[in-house]
């Protein structure tokens, strides 16, 4: 009965499991869509409309004013496409329970993660993978970006695309880092903080589609650190397009993302220690939630 | 640790520090500035050894420490002091190795994927638990037969009844063929038939695979029907550990006497009148100090007795008597 389960696996062994997890996520997501095609089309259409619509205000303002500050209309469009793609990647790879991590902690559902025979990082990396239902946002993001790039005088060589991908990944990591750092509050305040992840995500999505140039130093600093909406699209787009009088380093967003990832992982680790110590008492013996 | 030992808790202490909240706005503000805490000792030096292949019921009044015990055994909580060793592992330090060998079922919380058919949750489990296809097929085949999964296999979890959900959750916990199964309130909210299914199934896997089962439930008759051994936790300590019959004996040789008589309920020396229901009068007496013939003679001296029946009090009453004796409240058994 115990078979091979007695042995301890290495991190490398768990890494080799990732493709199988993603394949499972794809199968489940596809089956979900195919089971109810009408509902799926509704979801996809809604995503395709709503996600870019979140940047409609910025776009209309830019169009009306023939640009925003030092940003041309095409640059603003690039920023919006970039933000949509970041949102799409989050919707594809980190949806479900991962995007509601504070709810999971606050409601004691974290217990289910802890009884799975895989490291937490693997659970969090793989269980929010929904490439079909999240795909619409990615498609929209790519379409908007492609359209804007054709209108921009960019020298898109391999190096530029390399920086583009690095910044794109960094933006996703920055959002996740901030979400996990703030969500760690739920380890201490399970009821009050159970929706923190949703709130942080909404704040970043809402503010992430605006060029933040012209804001005061303190506010700008806050928007690239504590609530890193500036890392969703503004700072990386600024660096990639060379917008502004002073050039933004191409490594700025990746560096900030690394810092946020470290902070997010560290606070989450401390919170996890607390969870190990006090557990969750949200459910009574009779199954009611306090 | 003895290889025949499944679980060993040794001198385990677990203390929670709870913040005391104010009631009035003024008190709430005062508590923010000057917080107050109270300490709850959930477990106070608990020792417990469970052998492989045993079915052990853990019971106790609310707040006794049984949930904490279950969480410690599931690797969800770390003890403040003492050691927890299960299947030769430290459930916290050896979490991955340990949880791959146990099955945990929280009766009040489902592990099923909510918007997906039951089948998808099993597919998920196969991948995450890294089960080979042959092991998956073998285990699923047995579980499908025993728990009747066919009728719910294609149904989304959100559309299942409580009993169906419990069946699916139980099967999911047992899919990797665990050596130790921890069931936290598995019969919660189930109807009589569903309850019987779950209990029969637990008995069967224990008999066939020698799976160690640790079960908590508020329904003590369920526990008596399933477990050979009962561990009662009270105020963070093991208040009783033994067989159910021995548990009954702790409150004396309690018996119930039901008399159907013509006329009023007679007054019986050595027995306590409990109630009259459907024309039958029920009494509690201690068979160790009062004999049945003496009671009947006493009754017949007062009324005409038409029918007599004796039985042991339900296990719930025995436990209630114990709880009441622990809390200092008067008992009726």
XYZ file of C-alpha atoms in Angstrom:
623
model
C 0.000 0.000 0.000
C 2.758 2.410 0.889
C 4.569 1.640 -2.428
C 6.763 4.493 -3.681
C 5.115 7.062 -1.495
C 7.603 6.491 1.318
C 10.334 8.222 -0.676
C 11.042 11.948 -0.557
C 11.017 13.717 -3.899
C 13.346 16.500 -4.973
C 12.354 19.940 -6.214
C 13.496 18.883 -9.678
C 11.163 15.886 -9.581
C 8.261 18.182 -8.698
C 9.256 20.565 -11.497
C 8.942 17.692 -13.959
C 5.323 17.321 -12.771
C 4.383 20.819 -13.982
C 3.529 19.784 -17.569
C 1.204 17.077 -16.266
C -0.514 19.631 -14.006
C -0.949 22.063 -16.910
C -2.230 19.298 -19.129
C -4.776 18.450 -16.430
C -5.765 22.114 -16.111
C -6.225 22.354 -19.870
C -8.365 19.185 -19.980
C -10.571 20.325 -17.114
C -10.958 23.820 -18.507
C -11.731 22.599 -22.008
C -14.266 20.106 -20.675
C -15.849 22.896 -18.642
C -16.239 24.988 -21.783
C -17.495 22.156 -23.960
C -20.040 21.016 -21.374
C -21.859 24.302 -21.617
C -20.866 26.023 -24.878
C -23.469 28.745 -24.534
C -22.187 29.744 -21.121
C -18.599 29.514 -22.331
C -19.230 31.803 -25.277
C -20.924 34.205 -22.911
C -17.878 34.157 -20.566
C -15.388 34.577 -23.394
C -17.363 37.363 -25.032
C -17.770 39.121 -21.716
C -14.022 38.882 -21.052
C -13.213 40.065 -24.560
C -15.378 43.138 -24.030
C -14.879 43.933 -20.355
C -11.119 43.531 -20.038
C -10.242 46.005 -22.809
C -13.166 48.166 -21.708
C -11.358 48.748 -18.426
C -8.925 50.854 -20.432
C -11.539 52.559 -22.572
C -11.487 55.749 -20.495
C -7.759 56.142 -20.982
C -8.022 55.419 -24.696
C -10.892 57.850 -25.284
C -9.106 60.580 -23.368
C -5.939 59.985 -25.369
C -7.890 59.994 -28.620
C -9.785 63.172 -27.681
C -6.639 64.982 -26.508
C -4.386 63.518 -29.224
C -2.266 61.826 -26.582
C -1.805 62.093 -22.827
C 1.119 64.286 -21.756
C 4.220 62.825 -23.308
C 2.320 59.721 -24.478
C 1.036 59.573 -28.055
C -2.237 57.781 -28.851
C -0.326 54.788 -30.223
C 1.827 54.624 -27.084
C -1.260 54.786 -24.894
C -2.724 51.966 -26.978
C 0.458 49.952 -26.447
C 0.135 50.528 -22.695
C -3.491 49.362 -22.780
C -2.622 46.281 -24.837
C 0.213 45.456 -22.455
C -2.091 45.819 -19.427
C -4.710 43.632 -21.127
C -2.107 40.965 -21.834
C -0.903 41.007 -18.217
C -4.499 40.604 -17.089
C -4.934 37.813 -19.643
C -1.874 35.922 -18.409
C -3.212 36.173 -14.867
C -6.589 34.894 -16.088
C -4.943 31.982 -17.897
C -2.354 30.892 -15.349
C -3.423 32.124 -11.934
C -7.174 32.056 -11.756
C -9.617 30.153 -9.480
C -8.313 29.702 -5.955
C -4.945 31.279 -6.673
C -6.469 34.646 -7.538
C -8.642 34.381 -4.396
C -5.851 33.247 -2.142
C -6.877 35.477 0.781
C -10.372 33.969 0.700
C -8.844 30.528 0.782
C -6.687 31.407 3.775
C -9.405 33.315 5.583
C -11.993 30.591 5.200
C -9.704 27.796 6.318
C -9.727 26.180 2.884
C -5.966 26.319 2.939
C -6.201 23.015 4.806
C -6.980 21.338 1.492
C -3.695 22.570 0.040
C -1.742 21.320 3.015
C -3.027 17.764 2.676
C -1.856 17.523 -0.942
C 1.419 15.625 -1.443
C 3.097 18.404 -3.385
C 4.942 21.570 -2.375
C 2.788 24.651 -1.984
C 4.595 26.402 -4.821
C 3.530 23.643 -7.190
C -0.086 23.842 -6.054
C -0.122 27.612 -6.486
C 1.692 27.461 -9.798
C -0.592 24.879 -11.345
C -4.071 24.826 -9.902
C -5.133 28.164 -11.379
C -4.360 27.163 -14.969
C -7.382 27.806 -17.208
C -6.101 28.480 -20.728
C -9.450 28.225 -22.454
C -11.648 30.386 -20.255
C -8.845 32.907 -19.734
C -7.777 32.877 -23.369
C -10.002 35.705 -24.570
C -8.115 38.314 -22.588
C -4.779 37.081 -23.912
C -6.091 37.213 -27.470
C -7.430 40.733 -26.965
C -4.164 41.868 -25.379
C -2.097 40.484 -28.256
C -4.443 42.062 -30.821
C -4.284 45.517 -29.222
C -0.502 45.282 -28.804
C 0.004 44.174 -32.398
C -2.148 46.998 -33.665
C -0.303 49.587 -31.591
C 3.150 48.256 -32.524
C 2.378 48.677 -36.231
C 1.685 52.342 -35.524
C 4.811 52.946 -33.463
C 8.283 53.731 -34.819
C 9.859 50.878 -32.837
C 13.033 48.999 -33.603
C 11.644 45.633 -32.546
C 14.755 43.511 -32.749
C 15.373 40.311 -30.768
C 16.777 42.244 -27.807
C 13.667 44.401 -27.665
C 11.425 41.339 -27.691
C 13.583 39.789 -25.003
C 13.100 42.841 -22.808
C 9.424 42.868 -23.691
C 8.982 39.290 -22.472
C 11.078 39.917 -19.359
C 9.002 42.969 -18.495
C 5.768 41.154 -19.249
C 6.714 38.296 -16.921
C 7.856 40.826 -14.325
C 4.516 42.633 -14.433
C 2.688 39.368 -13.772
C 5.075 38.512 -10.934
C 4.658 42.000 -9.465
C 0.870 41.681 -9.378
C 1.109 38.225 -7.809
C 3.728 39.395 -5.320
C 1.521 42.268 -4.201
C -1.572 40.036 -4.042
C 0.193 37.414 -1.939
C 1.847 39.988 0.321
C -1.475 41.701 1.052
C -3.341 38.398 1.226
C -1.033 37.270 4.005
C -3.056 39.597 6.218
C -5.741 36.907 6.144
C -3.480 34.681 8.241
C -3.903 37.202 11.065
C -7.351 38.610 10.272
C -9.180 35.779 8.506
C -12.579 37.450 8.435
C -11.612 41.055 7.821
C -9.010 40.276 5.182
C -10.595 37.373 3.332
C -11.312 39.506 0.232
C -8.009 41.379 0.184
C -6.754 39.526 -2.898
C -9.803 40.588 -4.899
C -9.474 44.187 -3.712
C -5.777 44.380 -4.545
C -6.375 42.815 -7.937
C -9.174 45.278 -8.684
C -7.080 48.215 -7.546
C -4.195 47.156 -9.779
C -6.451 46.496 -12.756
C -8.275 49.793 -12.391
C -5.195 51.953 -11.882
C -2.911 49.920 -14.116
C -4.287 51.335 -17.356
C -3.315 54.952 -16.680
C -0.020 56.658 -17.576
C 1.099 57.823 -14.151
C 3.465 60.573 -15.306
C 3.020 63.860 -13.547
C 2.014 62.422 -10.194
C 3.944 63.479 -7.087
C 6.982 61.501 -6.031
C 5.339 59.954 -2.971
C 2.257 58.870 -4.884
C 4.317 57.457 -7.749
C 6.546 55.600 -5.286
C 3.435 54.126 -3.641
C 2.086 53.052 -7.012
C 5.195 51.077 -7.885
C 5.686 49.515 -4.443
C 2.799 49.089 -1.968
C 0.050 49.095 -4.607
C 2.147 48.448 -7.700
C -0.362 49.566 -10.326
C 2.494 51.337 -12.073
C 4.183 48.004 -12.717
C 1.138 46.546 -14.483
C 1.837 48.511 -17.662
C 2.970 52.088 -17.095
C 6.606 51.592 -16.033
C 7.362 48.713 -18.436
C 5.666 50.490 -21.365
C 7.573 53.651 -20.524
C 10.835 51.688 -20.607
C 10.032 49.674 -23.722
C 8.794 52.686 -25.714
C 11.282 55.198 -24.338
C 8.563 57.594 -23.264
C 9.436 60.676 -21.175
C 12.328 63.072 -20.937
C 14.354 60.684 -18.771
C 14.702 57.113 -19.927
C 13.305 54.377 -17.709
C 15.737 51.469 -17.374
C 14.499 48.289 -19.009
C 15.390 46.375 -15.864
C 13.306 48.631 -13.587
C 10.136 46.519 -13.679
C 11.970 43.171 -13.413
C 13.943 44.500 -10.434
C 10.798 45.761 -8.729
C 9.070 42.450 -9.475
C 11.887 40.483 -7.872
C 11.624 42.680 -4.778
C 7.845 42.239 -4.642
C 8.148 38.501 -5.169
C 10.592 38.268 -2.274
C 8.350 40.377 -0.044
C 5.255 38.396 -1.074
C 6.965 35.050 -0.492
C 8.457 36.164 2.823
C 5.211 37.541 4.265
C 3.343 34.497 3.026
C 5.894 32.243 4.671
C 5.564 34.084 7.978
C 1.772 33.860 7.676
C 1.998 30.179 6.913
C 4.003 29.730 10.102
C 1.165 31.377 11.969
C -1.368 29.129 10.230
C 0.658 26.120 11.391
C 0.574 27.538 14.878
C -3.052 28.621 15.255
C -4.834 26.961 12.334
C -8.200 28.163 11.181
C -11.288 28.140 13.318
C -13.690 29.519 10.706
C -15.688 26.288 10.609
C -17.535 24.972 13.612
C -17.765 21.230 14.246
C -21.179 21.344 12.607
C -19.895 22.854 9.397
C -21.149 26.407 9.814
C -18.776 29.215 9.001
C -18.148 31.722 11.749
C 8.409 3.681 17.024
C 6.876 0.232 16.918
C 6.071 -0.586 13.262
C 2.659 -1.698 14.404
C 1.979 1.766 15.800
C 0.086 4.030 13.419
C -0.096 7.138 15.564
C 1.677 8.216 18.730
C 1.045 11.503 20.507
C 3.346 12.054 23.420
C 2.960 14.876 25.940
C 1.314 17.122 23.359
C 0.376 20.612 24.436
C -1.436 23.099 22.260
C -2.323 26.544 23.493
C -4.208 29.293 21.683
C -3.995 32.940 22.599
C -7.298 34.591 21.819
C -7.906 38.281 21.672
C -10.805 39.453 23.790
C -13.102 41.806 21.889
C -14.990 44.670 23.402
C -18.756 44.916 23.193
C -19.492 48.650 23.338
C -17.772 51.095 20.929
C -15.873 52.555 23.871
C -14.676 49.144 24.975
C -13.739 48.227 21.394
C -11.587 51.369 21.129
C -10.060 50.716 24.531
C -9.143 47.185 23.484
C -7.428 48.472 20.353
C -5.174 50.663 22.494
C -4.832 48.140 25.274
C -5.465 44.659 23.851
C -6.376 41.828 26.173
C -5.841 38.181 25.531
C -6.993 34.989 27.094
C -5.194 31.710 26.826
C -7.010 28.537 25.889
C -5.233 25.281 26.544
C -6.708 23.086 23.821
C -4.498 20.109 24.612
C -2.744 19.596 27.920
C -0.043 16.983 27.689
C -2.065 14.458 25.729
C -0.682 10.929 25.239
C -2.280 8.636 22.723
C -1.153 5.553 20.856
C -3.158 4.040 18.021
C -2.159 0.723 16.479
C -2.277 -0.053 12.786
C -5.607 -1.440 11.716
C -7.539 0.083 14.612
C -10.710 2.113 14.262
C -10.660 4.787 16.906
C -13.390 7.283 17.635
C -12.443 10.627 19.122
C -15.238 12.394 20.937
C -15.679 15.112 23.482
C -17.799 18.155 24.207
C -17.376 21.325 22.129
C -13.994 22.902 22.793
C -12.605 19.711 24.333
C -9.680 19.552 21.929
C -10.768 16.919 19.415
C -10.554 19.229 16.374
C -7.070 20.260 17.462
C -6.124 16.589 17.777
C -7.422 15.873 14.268
C -5.570 18.879 12.836
C -2.341 17.763 14.488
C -2.747 14.317 12.986
C -3.533 15.771 9.559
C -0.345 17.825 9.563
C -2.258 21.096 9.628
C -1.124 22.231 13.059
C 2.161 21.989 14.906
C 2.177 21.131 18.622
C 3.568 23.677 21.072
C 5.197 20.922 23.091
C 5.455 17.179 22.791
C 5.723 15.004 19.725
C 3.349 13.726 17.096
C 4.519 10.732 15.104
C 2.226 9.138 12.564
C 3.186 6.319 10.190
C 6.732 6.925 11.343
C 6.665 10.555 10.161
C 6.526 13.956 11.750
C 3.350 15.263 10.051
C 4.763 18.784 9.758
C 8.401 18.154 8.909
C 7.711 15.195 6.633
C 4.488 16.705 5.278
C 4.788 15.600 1.663
C 5.772 12.036 2.486
C 3.161 11.826 5.227
C 0.147 13.241 3.397
C 0.785 10.965 0.437
C 0.024 8.063 2.793
C -3.038 9.402 4.555
C -6.572 10.269 3.529
C -8.313 13.196 5.181
C -11.993 13.900 4.841
C -13.487 17.013 6.382
C -17.180 16.258 6.565
C -18.149 19.887 6.484
C -15.875 20.942 3.632
C -15.669 19.339 0.241
C -12.498 18.650 -1.703
C -14.460 18.274 -4.934
C -14.046 20.767 -7.767
C -17.271 22.707 -7.459
C -18.150 23.426 -11.093
C -16.814 20.177 -12.496
C -18.283 16.675 -12.595
C -17.192 14.268 -9.882
C -15.088 12.444 -12.493
C -12.867 15.517 -12.953
C -12.033 15.650 -9.254
C -10.875 12.037 -9.425
C -8.771 12.783 -12.495
C -7.268 15.730 -10.606
C -6.502 13.516 -7.639
C -4.841 10.916 -9.864
C -2.468 13.524 -11.293
C -1.696 15.415 -8.078
C -1.182 12.201 -6.079
C 0.849 10.818 -8.967
C -1.090 7.552 -9.045
C -0.261 5.059 -11.753
C -3.091 4.257 -14.153
C -3.292 0.683 -12.865
C -3.499 1.783 -9.235
C -6.101 4.390 -10.154
C -8.220 1.875 -12.065
C -8.000 -0.734 -9.318
C -8.819 1.675 -6.497
C -11.549 3.473 -8.396
C -13.144 0.170 -9.359
C -13.349 -0.909 -5.739
C -14.614 2.472 -4.569
C -17.228 2.660 -7.295
C -18.607 -0.713 -6.232
C -18.568 0.028 -2.530
C -19.822 3.617 -2.616
C -21.993 3.492 -5.713
C -20.302 6.311 -7.588
C -21.780 5.475 -10.985
C -24.913 7.542 -10.498
C -22.987 10.690 -9.551
C -19.909 10.271 -11.749
C -20.955 12.826 -14.354
C -22.773 15.209 -12.016
C -21.131 18.552 -11.108
C -20.251 18.729 -7.409
C -22.504 21.730 -6.881
C -25.545 19.662 -7.882
C -24.895 16.806 -5.435
C -26.931 16.241 -2.305
C -25.120 16.247 1.031
C -25.045 12.451 1.129
C -23.795 12.142 -2.454
C -21.136 14.754 -1.806
C -19.982 12.880 1.273
C -19.774 9.636 -0.667
C -17.703 11.311 -3.372
C -15.465 13.048 -0.832
C -14.899 9.821 1.030
C -14.022 8.008 -2.181
C -11.677 10.831 -3.141
C -9.879 10.601 0.205
C -9.510 6.842 -0.226
C -8.501 6.823 -3.888
C -4.733 6.779 -3.188
C -5.293 3.740 -0.915
C -4.092 5.477 2.255
C -2.759 3.618 5.255
C -4.357 6.040 7.697
C -7.736 7.690 7.202
C -8.827 10.677 9.245
C -12.537 11.403 9.068
C -13.701 14.608 10.680
C -17.487 14.514 11.129
C -18.089 12.353 8.038
C -21.754 11.739 8.827
C -22.658 15.380 9.323
C -26.077 16.111 7.842
C -26.477 12.677 6.269
C -29.741 10.780 6.257
C -29.956 7.335 7.852
C -29.246 5.432 4.647
C -26.302 7.593 3.593
C -24.875 7.304 7.099
C -25.132 3.538 6.978
C -23.336 3.505 3.603
C -20.455 5.542 4.957
C -20.086 3.488 8.136
C -20.360 0.147 6.322
C -17.748 1.300 3.871
C -15.337 2.327 6.631
C -15.755 -1.068 8.272
C -15.116 -2.789 4.969
C -11.874 -0.984 4.099
C -10.662 -1.522 7.636
C -11.339 -5.238 7.393
C -10.082 -5.724 3.851
C -7.055 -3.436 3.785
C -6.329 -3.055 7.504
C -6.605 0.700 7.123
C -6.306 2.620 10.373
C -9.291 4.900 10.819
C -9.601 7.854 13.141
C -13.069 9.312 13.210
C -14.751 12.181 15.018
C -18.466 12.681 15.146
C -21.075 14.300 17.292
C -23.291 11.344 16.545
C -22.065 8.917 19.155
C -24.251 6.042 18.091
C -22.424 6.229 14.729
C -19.124 5.996 16.517
C -20.291 3.048 18.580
C -21.480 1.290 15.434
C -18.087 1.700 13.802
C -15.251 2.011 16.262
C -13.948 -0.571 18.648
C -12.223 2.016 20.744
C -13.342 5.385 21.997
C -11.043 8.190 23.088
C -12.853 10.915 24.949
C -11.114 14.226 25.209
C -12.103 16.641 27.913
C -10.399 19.924 28.733
C -7.441 18.979 26.583
C -6.796 15.640 28.210
C -7.794 12.069 27.517
C -10.679 11.518 29.924
C -11.446 8.022 28.704
C -9.687 5.588 26.387
C -11.140 2.131 25.889
C -13.988 0.069 24.539
C -17.538 1.312 24.424
C -18.726 -1.271 26.931
C -16.136 -0.065 29.388
C -17.336 3.467 28.745
C -20.845 2.444 29.664
C -19.517 0.791 32.793
C -17.936 4.055 33.926
C -21.380 5.382 34.657
C -22.439 2.143 36.407
C -24.511 -0.720 35.048
C -27.127 1.650 33.806
C -30.279 0.115 32.419
C -33.584 1.408 31.184
C -36.877 -0.161 32.230
C -40.022 0.314 30.179
C -43.302 -0.624 31.790
C -46.706 -0.707 30.171
C -49.262 -0.661 32.964
C -52.891 -0.065 33.614
C -52.999 3.245 35.372
C -50.436 5.820 36.447
C -46.676 5.298 36.447
C -45.785 3.529 39.692
C -43.144 4.980 41.968
C -40.184 2.571 42.111
C -37.525 2.576 44.820
C -34.054 2.351 43.263
C -35.222 3.662 39.854
C -35.662 7.146 38.494
C -38.794 7.873 36.514
C -37.855 9.508 33.191
C -40.986 9.920 31.098
C -44.236 8.424 29.889
C -44.506 8.086 26.136
C -47.134 6.227 24.102
C -48.540 4.682 27.265
C -45.172 3.288 28.381
C -43.354 4.531 31.475
C -39.575 4.711 31.300
C -37.215 4.440 34.275
C -33.452 4.506 34.717
C -31.817 2.189 37.247
C -28.440 0.794 38.145
C -28.418 -2.972 37.652
C -25.453 -3.205 39.980
C -27.441 -2.011 42.982
C -31.076 -2.740 42.073
C -32.435 -6.009 40.721
C -35.111 -6.235 38.077
C -37.359 -8.651 40.077
C -37.338 -6.220 42.987
C -38.432 -3.382 40.717
C -41.168 -5.487 39.108
C -42.440 -6.672 42.474
C -42.580 -3.083 43.594
C -44.475 -2.061 40.459
C -46.963 -4.924 40.640
C -47.715 -3.974 44.187
C -49.049 -0.668 42.861
C -50.456 -1.305 39.369
C -51.148 -4.074 36.875
C -48.080 -4.547 34.660
C -48.952 -5.494 31.055
C -45.515 -5.471 29.458
C -41.869 -5.137 30.490
C -38.778 -4.273 28.514
C -35.228 -3.483 29.597
C -32.409 -2.102 27.526
C -29.130 -0.297 27.836
C -29.328 3.485 27.638
C -28.291 4.981 24.289
C -24.583 5.804 24.137
C -25.525 9.472 23.782
C -27.103 9.366 27.236
C -24.034 7.740 28.700
C -21.819 10.404 27.202
C -24.212 13.156 28.267
C -23.989 11.839 31.815
C -20.226 11.973 31.618
C -20.235 15.489 30.153
C -22.626 16.622 32.860
C -20.503 15.055 35.565
C -17.465 16.840 34.153
C -19.262 20.162 34.069
C -20.834 19.638 37.495
C -24.380 19.741 36.102
C -26.966 17.260 37.433
C -27.297 14.023 35.465
C -30.437 12.076 34.754
C -29.123 8.617 33.852
